[in-house]
Coordinates of N, CA and C in Angstrom, one line a residue:
M1 N 56.2 94.1 87.6 CA 57.4 93.8 88.2 C 57.4 92.3 88.3
L2 N 58.6 91.8 88.0 CA 58.8 90.3 88.1 C 58.9 90.0 89.6
S3 N 58.3 88.8 90.0 CA 58.4 88.3 91.3 C 58.5 86.8 91.4
T4 N 59.0 86.3 92.5 CA 59.2 84.9 92.7 C 57.9 84.4 93.3
A5 N 57.8 83.1 93.6 CA 56.6 82.5 94.2 C 56.3 83.1 95.5
A6 N 57.4 83.5 96.2 CA 57.2 84.1 97.6 C 56.9 85.5 97.5
G7 N 56.8 86.1 96.3 CA 56.4 87.5 96.2 C 57.5 88.4 96.2
L8 N 58.8 88.0 96.4 CA 59.9 88.8 96.4 C 60.3 89.1 94.9
P9 N 60.9 90.2 94.7 CA 61.4 90.6 93.3 C 62.3 89.4 92.8
A10 N 62.0 89.0 91.5 CA 62.9 87.9 90.9 C 64.3 88.4 90.8
L11 N 64.6 89.6 90.8 CA 66.0 90.1 90.7 C 66.9 89.6 91.9
L12 N 66.2 89.4 93.0 CA 66.9 88.9 94.2 C 67.5 87.5 94.0
D13 N 66.9 86.7 93.0 CA 67.4 85.4 92.7 C 68.5 85.3 91.8
L14 N 68.8 86.4 91.2 CA 69.9 86.5 90.2 C 71.3 86.5 90.9
T15 N 72.3 85.9 90.3 CA 73.6 86.0 90.8 C 74.3 87.1 89.9
P16 N 75.5 87.6 90.3 CA 76.2 88.6 89.5 C 76.5 88.2 88.1
T17 N 76.7 86.9 87.9 CA 77.0 86.4 86.5 C 75.7 86.4 85.6
D18 N 74.5 86.5 86.2 CA 73.3 86.5 85.4 C 73.1 87.8 84.7
Y19 N 73.6 88.8 85.2 CA 73.4 90.1 84.7 C 74.7 90.9 84.4
R20 N 75.7 90.5 84.9 CA 77.1 91.3 84.7 C 77.5 91.3 83.2
R21 N 77.6 92.4 82.7 CA 78.2 92.6 81.3 C 79.5 93.3 81.5
P22 N 80.5 93.0 80.6 CA 81.8 93.7 80.7 C 81.5 95.2 80.6
V23 N 82.1 96.0 81.4 CA 81.8 97.5 81.4 C 82.9 98.2 80.6
L24 N 84.1 97.8 80.8 CA 85.3 98.5 80.2 C 85.5 98.1 78.8
D25 N 85.6 99.0 77.9 CA 85.8 98.7 76.5 C 87.2 98.8 76.1
P26 N 87.8 97.7 75.7 CA 89.3 97.7 75.5 C 89.7 98.7 74.4
T27 N 88.8 99.0 73.5 CA 89.1 100.0 72.4 C 89.2 101.4 73.0
T28 N 88.7 101.7 74.1 CA 88.8 103.0 74.7 C 89.9 103.0 75.9
V29 N 90.1 101.8 76.4 CA 91.0 101.7 77.6 C 92.4 101.8 77.2
F30 N 92.8 101.0 76.0 CA 94.0 100.9 75.5 C 94.3 101.6 74.3
D31 N 95.6 101.9 74.0 CA 96.0 102.8 72.9 C 96.1 102.1 71.5
G32 N 95.7 100.9 71.4 CA 95.7 100.2 70.1 C 97.0 99.4 69.8
S33 N 98.0 99.4 70.7 CA 99.3 98.9 70.4 C 99.3 97.3 70.6
G34 N 98.2 96.8 71.1 CA 98.1 95.3 71.3 C 98.2 94.9 72.7
P35 N 97.6 93.7 73.0 CA 97.8 93.2 74.4 C 99.1 92.7 74.6
L36 N 99.4 92.6 76.0 CA 100.8 92.0 76.4 C 100.8 90.4 76.4
E37 N 99.6 89.9 76.6 CA 99.5 88.4 76.6 C 98.1 88.1 75.9
N38 N 98.0 86.8 75.6 CA 96.7 86.2 75.1 C 95.6 86.6 76.0
P39 N 94.3 86.5 75.5 CA 93.2 86.7 76.4 C 93.3 85.7 77.6
L40 N 92.8 86.2 78.7 CA 92.9 85.5 80.0 C 92.0 84.2 80.0
T41 N 92.5 83.2 80.4 CA 91.6 81.9 80.5 C 91.4 81.6 82.0
D42 N 90.4 80.8 82.3 CA 90.1 80.5 83.7 C 91.3 79.8 84.4
E43 N 92.0 78.9 83.6 CA 93.1 78.2 84.2 C 94.3 79.2 84.6
I44 N 94.6 80.1 83.7 CA 95.6 81.1 84.1 C 95.2 82.0 85.2
L45 N 93.9 82.4 85.2 CA 93.4 83.2 86.3 C 93.5 82.5 87.6
R46 N 93.1 81.3 87.7 CA 93.3 80.5 89.0 C 94.7 80.4 89.4
A47 N 95.6 80.1 88.5 CA 97.1 80.0 88.8 C 97.6 81.4 89.3
V48 N 97.2 82.5 88.7 CA 97.8 83.8 89.1 C 97.2 84.2 90.4
E49 N 96.0 84.0 90.6 CA 95.3 84.4 91.9 C 96.0 83.5 93.1
A50 N 96.2 82.2 92.7 CA 96.8 81.4 93.8 C 98.3 81.8 94.1
Q51 N 99.0 82.1 93.1 CA 100.4 82.6 93.3 C 100.4 83.9 94.0
L52 N 99.6 84.9 93.7 CA 99.6 86.1 94.4 C 98.9 86.1 95.7
G53 N 97.9 85.2 95.9 CA 97.2 85.2 97.2 C 96.0 86.1 97.3
Y54 N 95.6 86.6 96.2 CA 94.4 87.6 96.2 C 93.5 87.2 95.1
E55 N 92.2 87.5 95.2 CA 91.2 87.5 94.2 C 91.2 88.8 93.4
L56 N 91.4 88.8 92.1 CA 91.4 90.0 91.3 C 90.0 90.5 91.1
P57 N 89.9 91.9 91.0 CA 88.6 92.5 90.7 C 88.0 92.0 89.4
T58 N 86.6 91.8 89.4 CA 85.8 91.4 88.3 C 86.1 92.2 87.0
A59 N 86.1 93.6 87.2 CA 86.3 94.4 86.0 C 87.7 94.2 85.4
Y60 N 88.7 93.9 86.2 CA 90.1 93.6 85.7 C 90.1 92.4 84.9
V61 N 89.5 91.3 85.5 CA 89.3 90.0 84.8 C 88.6 90.1 83.5
D62 N 87.4 90.8 83.6 CA 86.6 91.0 82.3 C 87.4 91.6 81.2
L63 N 88.1 92.7 81.6 CA 88.9 93.3 80.6 C 90.0 92.4 80.1
A64 N 90.7 91.7 80.9 CA 91.8 90.8 80.5 C 91.3 89.6 79.6
R65 N 90.0 89.3 79.7 CA 89.5 88.2 78.9 C 89.4 88.7 77.4
R66 N 89.3 90.1 77.3 CA 89.2 90.6 75.9 C 90.4 91.3 75.4
H67 N 91.3 91.8 76.3 CA 92.5 92.5 75.9 C 93.4 92.4 77.2
N68 N 94.4 91.6 77.2 CA 95.1 91.3 78.4 C 96.4 92.2 78.6
G69 N 96.2 93.4 79.2 CA 97.3 94.2 79.5 C 97.7 95.1 78.3
G70 N 98.4 96.2 78.5 CA 98.8 97.0 77.4 C 98.9 98.5 77.9
S71 N 99.3 99.3 76.8 CA 99.5 100.7 77.1 C 98.1 101.4 77.2
F72 N 97.9 102.2 78.2 CA 96.6 103.0 78.4 C 96.5 104.1 77.3
A73 N 95.3 104.2 76.8 CA 95.0 105.3 75.8 C 95.0 106.7 76.5
R74 N 94.6 106.7 77.8 CA 94.7 108.0 78.5 C 95.7 107.8 79.6
D75 N 96.6 108.8 79.8 CA 97.8 108.6 80.5 C 98.0 109.4 81.8
A76 N 96.8 109.7 82.4 CA 96.8 110.4 83.7 C 95.6 110.1 84.5
H77 N 95.7 110.2 85.9 CA 94.6 110.0 86.8 C 94.6 111.1 87.8
P78 N 93.5 111.8 88.1 CA 93.5 112.8 89.2 C 94.0 112.2 90.5
A79 N 94.7 113.0 91.2 CA 95.1 112.6 92.6 C 94.6 113.7 93.5
P80 N 94.2 113.2 94.7 CA 93.6 114.2 95.7 C 94.7 115.2 96.4
S81 N 96.0 114.8 96.1 CA 97.0 115.6 96.7 C 98.3 115.5 95.8
R82 N 99.2 116.4 96.1 CA 100.5 116.4 95.4 C 101.2 115.0 95.5
T83 N 101.8 114.6 94.4 CA 102.7 113.5 94.3 C 104.0 113.9 93.7
S84 N 105.0 113.0 93.7 CA 106.2 113.5 93.0 C 106.1 113.7 91.6
W85 N 105.0 113.3 91.0 CA 104.8 113.5 89.5 C 104.3 114.9 89.3
A86 N 103.2 115.3 90.0 CA 102.5 116.6 89.8 C 101.6 116.9 91.0
K87 N 101.2 118.2 91.0 CA 100.4 118.7 92.1 C 99.0 118.1 92.1
D88 N 98.5 117.6 91.1 CA 97.1 117.2 91.0 C 96.8 116.0 90.3
H89 N 97.7 115.2 89.9 CA 97.5 114.0 89.1 C 98.8 113.0 89.1
V90 N 98.5 111.8 88.7 CA 99.6 110.9 88.5 C 99.6 110.5 87.0
G91 N 100.8 110.3 86.5 CA 101.0 109.7 85.2 C 100.9 108.2 85.2
V92 N 100.2 107.6 84.2 CA 100.2 106.2 84.2 C 100.6 105.7 82.8
Y93 N 101.0 104.5 82.7 CA 101.6 104.1 81.4 C 101.0 102.8 80.9
T94 N 101.2 101.7 81.6 CA 100.8 100.4 81.2 C 100.1 99.6 82.2
L95 N 99.1 98.9 81.8 CA 98.4 98.0 82.7 C 99.0 96.6 82.6
A96 N 99.3 96.0 83.7 CA 99.9 94.7 83.7 C 98.9 93.6 83.2
A97 N 99.4 92.7 82.4 CA 98.6 91.6 82.0 C 98.4 90.6 83.1
I98 N 97.3 89.9 83.1 CA 97.1 88.9 84.1 C 97.6 87.6 83.5
G99 N 98.8 87.2 84.0 CA 99.5 86.0 83.4 C 100.9 86.0 84.0
R100 N 101.7 85.3 83.2 CA 103.2 85.2 83.6 C 104.1 85.2 82.5
T101 N 103.7 85.2 81.2 CA 104.6 85.2 80.1 C 105.2 86.5 79.7
A102 N 104.4 87.6 79.8 CA 104.8 88.9 79.4 C 105.8 89.4 80.5
R103 N 106.8 90.2 80.2 CA 107.7 90.7 81.3 C 106.9 91.6 82.3
F104 N 105.9 92.4 81.8 CA 105.0 93.1 82.7 C 103.7 92.5 82.8
S105 N 103.6 91.4 83.3 CA 102.4 90.7 83.7 C 102.4 90.5 85.2
L106 N 101.3 90.3 85.9 CA 101.3 90.2 87.3 C 102.3 89.2 87.9
C107 N 102.6 88.1 87.2 CA 103.5 87.1 87.7 C 104.7 87.0 86.8
G108 N 105.0 88.0 86.0 CA 106.2 88.0 85.0 C 107.4 88.6 85.7
D109 N 108.5 88.8 84.9 CA 109.7 89.3 85.4 C 109.6 90.6 86.2
F110 N 108.8 91.5 85.6 CA 108.5 92.8 86.3 C 107.1 92.8 86.9
G111 N 106.7 91.7 87.5 CA 105.4 91.6 88.1 C 105.3 92.1 89.5
S112 N 104.3 92.0 90.1 CA 104.0 92.5 91.4 C 105.1 92.1 92.5
T113 N 105.5 90.8 92.5 CA 106.5 90.4 93.4 C 107.8 91.2 93.2
F114 N 108.2 91.4 92.0 CA 109.5 92.1 91.7 C 109.5 93.5 92.4
W115 N 108.4 94.2 92.4 CA 108.4 95.6 92.9 C 108.5 95.5 94.4
V116 N 108.0 94.5 95.1 CA 108.1 94.4 96.5 C 109.6 93.9 96.9
A117 N 110.0 92.8 96.2 CA 111.3 92.2 96.5 C 112.5 93.1 96.1
E118 N 112.5 93.6 95.0 CA 113.7 94.4 94.4 C 113.7 95.9 94.6
W119 N 112.5 96.5 94.7 CA 112.5 97.9 94.9 C 112.0 98.4 96.3
G120 N 111.6 97.4 97.1 CA 111.1 97.7 98.5 C 109.8 98.3 98.6
Y121 N 109.0 98.2 97.5 CA 107.6 98.7 97.6 C 106.8 97.9 98.7
P122 N 105.9 98.6 99.5 CA 105.2 97.9 100.6 C 104.3 96.8 100.0
D123 N 104.2 95.7 100.8 CA 103.5 94.5 100.4 C 102.0 94.8 100.9
I124 N 101.3 95.5 100.0 CA 99.9 95.9 100.4 C 98.9 95.2 99.4
G125 N 99.3 94.6 98.4 CA 98.4 93.9 97.5 C 99.2 93.6 96.2
I126 N 98.6 94.1 95.1 CA 99.1 93.7 93.8 C 99.5 95.0 93.0
Y127 N 100.7 95.1 92.5 CA 101.1 96.3 91.7 C 100.7 96.0 90.2
I128 N 99.8 96.8 89.7 CA 99.1 96.6 88.4 C 99.4 97.5 87.3
A129 N 100.0 98.6 87.6 CA 100.2 99.6 86.5 C 101.6 100.4 86.8
D130 N 102.3 100.6 85.8 CA 103.5 101.4 85.9 C 103.3 102.9 85.5
C131 N 104.2 103.7 85.9 CA 104.1 105.2 85.6 C 105.3 105.6 84.8
P132 N 105.2 106.8 84.2 CA 106.3 107.2 83.3 C 107.7 107.4 84.1
S133 N 107.7 107.3 85.4 CA 108.9 107.5 86.1 C 109.9 106.3 86.1
A134 N 109.6 105.3 85.4 CA 110.4 104.1 85.3 C 110.7 103.4 86.6
G135 N 109.6 103.2 87.4 CA 109.7 102.5 88.7 C 109.7 103.3 89.9
H136 N 109.8 104.6 89.8 CA 109.8 105.5 91.0 C 108.4 105.8 91.6
D137 N 107.4 105.3 90.9 CA 106.1 105.3 91.4 C 105.3 104.2 90.7
M138 N 104.3 103.6 91.4 CA 103.5 102.6 90.8 C 102.0 102.7 91.2
V139 N 101.2 102.0 90.5 CA 99.7 102.0 90.9 C 99.5 100.5 91.3
A140 N 98.7 100.4 92.4 CA 98.5 99.1 93.0 C 97.0 98.9 93.4
L141 N 96.6 97.6 93.5 CA 95.4 97.3 94.2 C 95.7 97.1 95.6
D142 N 95.1 97.8 96.5 CA 95.4 97.8 98.0 C 94.4 96.9 98.7
Y143 N 94.8 95.8 99.2 CA 93.9 94.8 99.8 C 94.0 94.9 101.3
R144 N 94.5 96.0 101.9 CA 94.6 96.1 103.3 C 93.2 96.2 104.0
S145 N 92.2 96.6 103.3 CA 90.8 96.7 103.9 C 90.0 95.6 103.3
P146 N 88.9 95.2 104.0 CA 88.1 94.1 103.4 C 87.2 94.7 102.2
G147 N 86.8 93.8 101.4 CA 86.0 94.2 100.2 C 86.9 94.4 99.0
E148 N 86.3 95.1 98.1 CA 86.9 95.4 96.8 C 88.2 96.2 97.1
P149 N 89.3 95.9 96.5 CA 90.5 96.6 96.8 C 90.5 98.0 96.1
A150 N 90.9 99.0 96.9 CA 91.1 100.3 96.4 C 92.3 100.4 95.4
V151 N 92.3 101.3 94.5 CA 93.4 101.5 93.6 C 94.2 102.7 94.2
V152 N 95.5 102.5 94.5 CA 96.4 103.5 95.1 C 97.6 103.7 94.3
H153 N 98.2 104.9 94.5 CA 99.4 105.3 93.9 C 100.5 105.2 95.0
V154 N 101.6 104.5 94.7 CA 102.6 104.3 95.7 C 103.9 105.1 95.2
D155 N 104.3 106.0 95.9 CA 105.4 107.0 95.5 C 106.7 106.6 96.1
Q156 N 107.6 105.9 95.4 CA 108.8 105.5 96.0 C 109.7 106.8 96.3
E157 N 109.6 107.8 95.5 CA 110.4 109.0 95.7 C 110.0 109.7 97.0
W158 N 108.8 109.5 97.5 CA 108.4 110.1 98.8 C 108.1 109.1 99.9
N159 N 109.1 108.3 100.0 CA 109.2 107.2 101.1 C 107.9 106.3 101.0
Y160 N 107.7 105.9 99.8 CA 106.5 105.0 99.5 C 105.2 105.5 100.0
Q161 N 105.0 106.8 99.9 CA 103.7 107.4 100.3 C 102.5 106.8 99.5
I162 N 101.5 106.4 100.1 CA 100.3 105.8 99.5 C 99.1 106.8 99.4
T163 N 98.6 107.0 98.2 CA 97.6 107.9 97.9 C 96.4 107.1 97.2
V164 N 95.2 107.2 97.8 CA 94.1 106.5 97.2 C 93.7 107.3 96.0
L165 N 93.6 106.6 94.8 CA 93.1 107.2 93.6 C 91.7 106.9 93.3
A166 N 91.2 105.7 93.6 CA 89.9 105.3 93.3 C 89.4 104.1 94.2
P167 N 88.2 104.0 94.5 CA 87.7 103.0 95.4 C 87.8 101.6 94.8
D168 N 87.9 101.5 93.5 CA 87.9 100.1 92.8 C 88.6 100.3 91.5
F169 N 88.9 99.1 90.8 CA 89.5 99.1 89.5 C 88.7 99.8 88.5
E170 N 87.4 99.4 88.4 CA 86.6 100.1 87.3 C 86.6 101.6 87.4
T171 N 86.4 102.1 88.6 CA 86.4 103.5 88.7 C 87.7 104.2 88.4
F172 N 88.8 103.5 88.8 CA 90.2 104.0 88.3 C 90.3 104.1 86.8
V173 N 90.0 103.1 86.1 CA 90.1 103.0 84.7 C 89.2 104.0 84.0
T174 N 87.9 104.1 84.4 CA 87.0 105.2 83.8 C 87.4 106.6 84.2
G175 N 88.3 106.7 85.3 CA 88.7 108.0 85.6 C 90.0 108.5 85.0
L176 N 90.6 107.7 84.2 CA 91.8 108.1 83.4 C 91.4 109.2 82.4
V177 N 92.4 110.1 82.3 CA 92.2 111.3 81.4 C 93.5 111.5 80.6
D178 N 93.5 112.3 79.6 CA 94.7 112.7 78.8 C 95.5 113.7 79.7
E179 N 96.8 113.4 79.9 CA 97.6 114.3 80.7 C 97.6 115.7 80.2
S180 N 97.3 115.9 78.9 CA 97.2 117.3 78.3 C 96.2 118.2 79.0
E181 N 95.2 117.5 79.8 CA 94.2 118.3 80.5 C 94.9 119.0 81.7
Y182 N 96.1 118.7 82.0 CA 96.7 119.3 83.2 C 97.8 120.1 82.7
D183 N 98.2 121.1 83.7 CA 99.3 122.0 83.5 C 100.5 121.1 84.0
V184 N 101.3 120.5 83.0 CA 102.3 119.6 83.4 C 103.6 120.4 83.8
Y185 N 103.6 121.6 83.8 CA 104.8 122.4 84.2 C 104.6 123.1 85.5
D186 N 103.9 122.4 86.4 CA 103.6 123.0 87.7 C 104.8 122.9 88.7

């Protein structure tokens, strides 16, 4: 076992950047149609986080540094209860780029602020993914509780009902499945 001079495990001296490897593989997350924006830079990240007022999850940032937004390869996520989309899941379509030049980037024309200002979505955090309903439901990072933001589904058709889909961004993305796994005629 590695240890420090004080006898404590050397791993306690490591920072997250010493061992953190990107976990999400863009070749399995996205459908191959290409990113919405160029790979994320530190400068753009700082500007976007300052504009939105939130720190983005590390897994989202890591992914955007390699493939910045785009259409998901898997188009559904399990839901713990019925939504306007289905009895047991939500459909998902595109992950927003971290930037401002693409129309569907966090600070673009159809970015997070647009959904709050123009569609009346609750101001709970950052809207990061759209759904096949063309704006009638969205996926967001919910910053209302301390710590890593949960990923939630916000259902405009049901008075902006909020349903937790995953405790964090990485769990949300790894939980995506093909909608063909569900009975879509429920």
